[in-house]
Short mmCIF file of C-alpha atoms and ligand atoms in Angstrom, two decimals:
data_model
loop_
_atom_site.label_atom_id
_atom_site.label_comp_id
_atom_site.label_asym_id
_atom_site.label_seq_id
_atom_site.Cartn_x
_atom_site.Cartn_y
_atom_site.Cartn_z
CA UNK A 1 26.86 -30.12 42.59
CA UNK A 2 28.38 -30.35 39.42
CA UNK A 3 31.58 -28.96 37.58
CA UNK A 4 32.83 -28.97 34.07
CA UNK A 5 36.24 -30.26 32.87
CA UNK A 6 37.56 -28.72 29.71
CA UNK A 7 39.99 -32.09 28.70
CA UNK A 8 43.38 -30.98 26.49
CA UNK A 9 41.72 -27.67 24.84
CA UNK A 10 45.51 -27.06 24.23
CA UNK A 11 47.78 -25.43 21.46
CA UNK A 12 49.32 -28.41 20.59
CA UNK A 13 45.98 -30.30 20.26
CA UNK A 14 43.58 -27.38 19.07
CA UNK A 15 46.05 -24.81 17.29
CA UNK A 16 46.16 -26.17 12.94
CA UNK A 17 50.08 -25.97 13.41
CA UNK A 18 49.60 -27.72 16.77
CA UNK A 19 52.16 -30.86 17.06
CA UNK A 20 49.32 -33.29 17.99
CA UNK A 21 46.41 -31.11 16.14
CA UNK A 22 42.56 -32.57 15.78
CA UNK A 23 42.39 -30.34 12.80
CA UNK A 24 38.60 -28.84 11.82
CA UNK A 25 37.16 -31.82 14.65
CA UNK A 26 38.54 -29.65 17.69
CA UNK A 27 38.17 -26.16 16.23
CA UNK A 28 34.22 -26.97 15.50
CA UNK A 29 33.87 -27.62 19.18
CA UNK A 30 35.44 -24.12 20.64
CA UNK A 31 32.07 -21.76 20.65
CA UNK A 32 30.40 -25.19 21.77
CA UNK A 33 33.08 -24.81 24.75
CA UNK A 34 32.65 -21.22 25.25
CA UNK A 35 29.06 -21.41 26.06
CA UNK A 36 29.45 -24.30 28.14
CA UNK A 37 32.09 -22.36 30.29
CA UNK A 38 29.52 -19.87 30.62
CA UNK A 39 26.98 -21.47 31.17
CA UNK A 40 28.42 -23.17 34.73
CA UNK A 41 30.10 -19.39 35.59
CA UNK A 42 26.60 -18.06 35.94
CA UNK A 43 25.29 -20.96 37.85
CA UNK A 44 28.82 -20.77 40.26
CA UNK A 45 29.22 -24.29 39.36
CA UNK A 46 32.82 -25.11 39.34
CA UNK A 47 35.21 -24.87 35.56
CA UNK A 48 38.76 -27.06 35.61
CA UNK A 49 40.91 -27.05 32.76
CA UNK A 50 43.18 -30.20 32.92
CA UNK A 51 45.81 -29.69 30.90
CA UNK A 52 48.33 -32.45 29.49
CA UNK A 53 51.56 -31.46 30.65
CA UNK A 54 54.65 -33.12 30.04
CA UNK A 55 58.65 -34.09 30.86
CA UNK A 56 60.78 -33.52 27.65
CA UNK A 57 61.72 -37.38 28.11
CA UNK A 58 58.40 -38.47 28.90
CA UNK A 59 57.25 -42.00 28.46
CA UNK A 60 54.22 -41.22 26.74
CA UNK A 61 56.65 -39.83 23.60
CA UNK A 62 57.31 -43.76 23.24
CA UNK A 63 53.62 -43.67 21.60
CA UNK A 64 53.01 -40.28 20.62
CA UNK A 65 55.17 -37.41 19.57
CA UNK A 66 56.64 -35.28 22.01
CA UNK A 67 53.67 -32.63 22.85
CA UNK A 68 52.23 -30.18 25.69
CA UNK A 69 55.52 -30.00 27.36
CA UNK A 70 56.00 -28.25 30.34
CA UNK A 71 56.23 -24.27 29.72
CA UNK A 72 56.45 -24.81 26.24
CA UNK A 73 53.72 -22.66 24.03
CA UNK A 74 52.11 -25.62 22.97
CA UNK A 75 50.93 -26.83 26.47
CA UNK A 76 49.13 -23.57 27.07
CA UNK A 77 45.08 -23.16 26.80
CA UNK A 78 44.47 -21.74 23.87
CA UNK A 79 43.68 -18.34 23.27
CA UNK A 80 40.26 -18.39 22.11
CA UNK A 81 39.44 -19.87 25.87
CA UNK A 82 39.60 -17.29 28.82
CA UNK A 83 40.77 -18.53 32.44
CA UNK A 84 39.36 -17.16 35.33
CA UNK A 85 41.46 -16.33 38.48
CA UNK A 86 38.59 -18.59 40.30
CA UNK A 87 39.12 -21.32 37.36
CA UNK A 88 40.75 -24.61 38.53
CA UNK A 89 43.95 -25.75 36.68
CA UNK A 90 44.79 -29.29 37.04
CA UNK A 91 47.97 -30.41 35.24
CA UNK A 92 48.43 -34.20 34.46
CA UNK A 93 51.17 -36.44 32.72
CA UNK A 94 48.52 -39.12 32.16
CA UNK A 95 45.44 -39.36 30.19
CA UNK A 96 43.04 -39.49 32.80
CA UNK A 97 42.57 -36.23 34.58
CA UNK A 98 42.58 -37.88 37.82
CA UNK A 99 45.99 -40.15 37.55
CA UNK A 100 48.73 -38.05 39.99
CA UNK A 101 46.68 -35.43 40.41
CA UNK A 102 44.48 -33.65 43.42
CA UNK A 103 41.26 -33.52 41.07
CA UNK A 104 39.60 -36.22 43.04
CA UNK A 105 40.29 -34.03 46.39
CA UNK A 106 38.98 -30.46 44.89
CA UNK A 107 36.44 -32.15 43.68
CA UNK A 108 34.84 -33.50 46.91
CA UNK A 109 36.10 -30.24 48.46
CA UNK A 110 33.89 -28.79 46.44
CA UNK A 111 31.21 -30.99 46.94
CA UNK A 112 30.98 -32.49 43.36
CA UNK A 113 29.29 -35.78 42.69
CA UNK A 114 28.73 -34.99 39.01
CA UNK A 115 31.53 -34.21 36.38
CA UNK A 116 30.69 -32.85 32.87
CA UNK A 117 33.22 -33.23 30.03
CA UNK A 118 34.51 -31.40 27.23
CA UNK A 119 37.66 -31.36 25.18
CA UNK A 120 39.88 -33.77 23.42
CA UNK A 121 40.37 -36.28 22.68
CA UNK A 122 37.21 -38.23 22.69
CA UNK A 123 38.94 -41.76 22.75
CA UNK A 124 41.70 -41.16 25.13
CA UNK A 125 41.89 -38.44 27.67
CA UNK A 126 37.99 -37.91 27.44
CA UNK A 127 37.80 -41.41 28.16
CA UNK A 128 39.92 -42.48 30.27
CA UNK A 129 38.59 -39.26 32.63
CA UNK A 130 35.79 -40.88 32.33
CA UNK A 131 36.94 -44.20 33.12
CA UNK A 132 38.08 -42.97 36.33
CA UNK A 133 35.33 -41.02 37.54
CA UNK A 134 32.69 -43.74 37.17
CA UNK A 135 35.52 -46.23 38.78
CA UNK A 136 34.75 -43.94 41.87
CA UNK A 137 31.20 -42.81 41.71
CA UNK A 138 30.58 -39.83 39.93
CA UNK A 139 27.99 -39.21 37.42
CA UNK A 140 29.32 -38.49 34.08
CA UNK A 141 28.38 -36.47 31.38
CA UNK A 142 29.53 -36.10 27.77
CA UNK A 143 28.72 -33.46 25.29
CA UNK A 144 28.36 -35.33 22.05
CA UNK A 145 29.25 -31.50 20.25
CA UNK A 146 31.55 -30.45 22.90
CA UNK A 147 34.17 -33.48 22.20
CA UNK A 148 36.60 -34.41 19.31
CA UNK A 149 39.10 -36.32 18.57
CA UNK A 150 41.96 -36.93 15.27
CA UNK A 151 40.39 -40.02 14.46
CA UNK A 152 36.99 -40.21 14.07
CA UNK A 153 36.47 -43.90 14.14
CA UNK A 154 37.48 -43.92 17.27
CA UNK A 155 35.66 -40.82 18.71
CA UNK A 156 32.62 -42.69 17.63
CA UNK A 157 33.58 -45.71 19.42
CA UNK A 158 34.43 -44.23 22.65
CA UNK A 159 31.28 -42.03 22.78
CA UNK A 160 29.68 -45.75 22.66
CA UNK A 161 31.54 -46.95 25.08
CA UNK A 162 31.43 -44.52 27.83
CA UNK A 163 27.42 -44.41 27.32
CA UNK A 164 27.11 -48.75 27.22
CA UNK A 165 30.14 -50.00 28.82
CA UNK A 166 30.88 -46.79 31.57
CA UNK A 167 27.14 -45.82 32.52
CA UNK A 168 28.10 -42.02 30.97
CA UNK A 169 25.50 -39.75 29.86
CA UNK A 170 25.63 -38.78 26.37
CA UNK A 171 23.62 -35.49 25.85
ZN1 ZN B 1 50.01 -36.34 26.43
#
């Protein structure tokens, strides 16, 4: 079985005025996104958004600028995404999707051995997600169109590493 995780498609990541914004890189991947989300629906495969959700004193702000905090507009999905009631929401603090959170347990729940990702940002809670999932045996994909990141150096990099160092498949 496999499900799709839609990584940080959040205001303050996707949204132009969006605190942490990718810019053009992670509007160009929304209809990319869209027919992905589909795409599993039909098939009944599972669809999580993880979502980067934050303490207004996080730690993380000692790297990045405060962002996606909790019940603030800018850690919603964003609007040009719908959520299904039978949609999984996993919130996170970290950059991996499974770091304090139950993804790991839905997941087997669910019977999932294979985890497809989409979402921002390509070099650090794209990877990291997939970091963890191959550090515990699932299969990974990555959609090469479906990912972006702010800097593009490093979404390039990352896209190498998770298919040479991490065993992903790039498609
Ligand atoms: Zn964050």
């Amino acid at each position: 079985m496999k499900a799709l995780l839609v990584i940080d498609m959040l205001k303050d990541f996707i949204d132009q005025d969006g605190v942490l914004t990718t810019g053009n890189a992670g509007q160009e991947i929304i209809a990319f996104i869209n027919d992905k989300i589909a795409e599993f629906r039909k098939n009944n495969f599972p669809v999580i958004f993880v979502c980067d959700n934050h303490e207004q004193d996080d730690k993380e702000f000692d790297m990045f600028p405060a962002h996606c905090i909790a019940d603030t507009k800018g850690a919603e999905i964003i609007t040009q995404l719908s959520v299904e009631a039978t949609d999984k929401i996993i919130k996170k603090r970290r950059y991996s999707a499974f770091f304090g959170t139950d993804l790991d347990l839905y997941l087997r729940e669910k019977q999932v051995d294979e985890v497809h990702l989409v979402g921002v940002n390509t070099n650090i809670c794209v990877l990291y997600t997939a970091a963890d999932a191959r550090n515990i045996n699932y299969q990974v994909t990555v959609y090469k169109d479906g990912v972006a990141s702010f800097n593009e150096q490093a979404h390039d990099f990352a896209l190498e590493e998770m298919k040479n160092t991490l065993g992903c498949q790039i498609v």
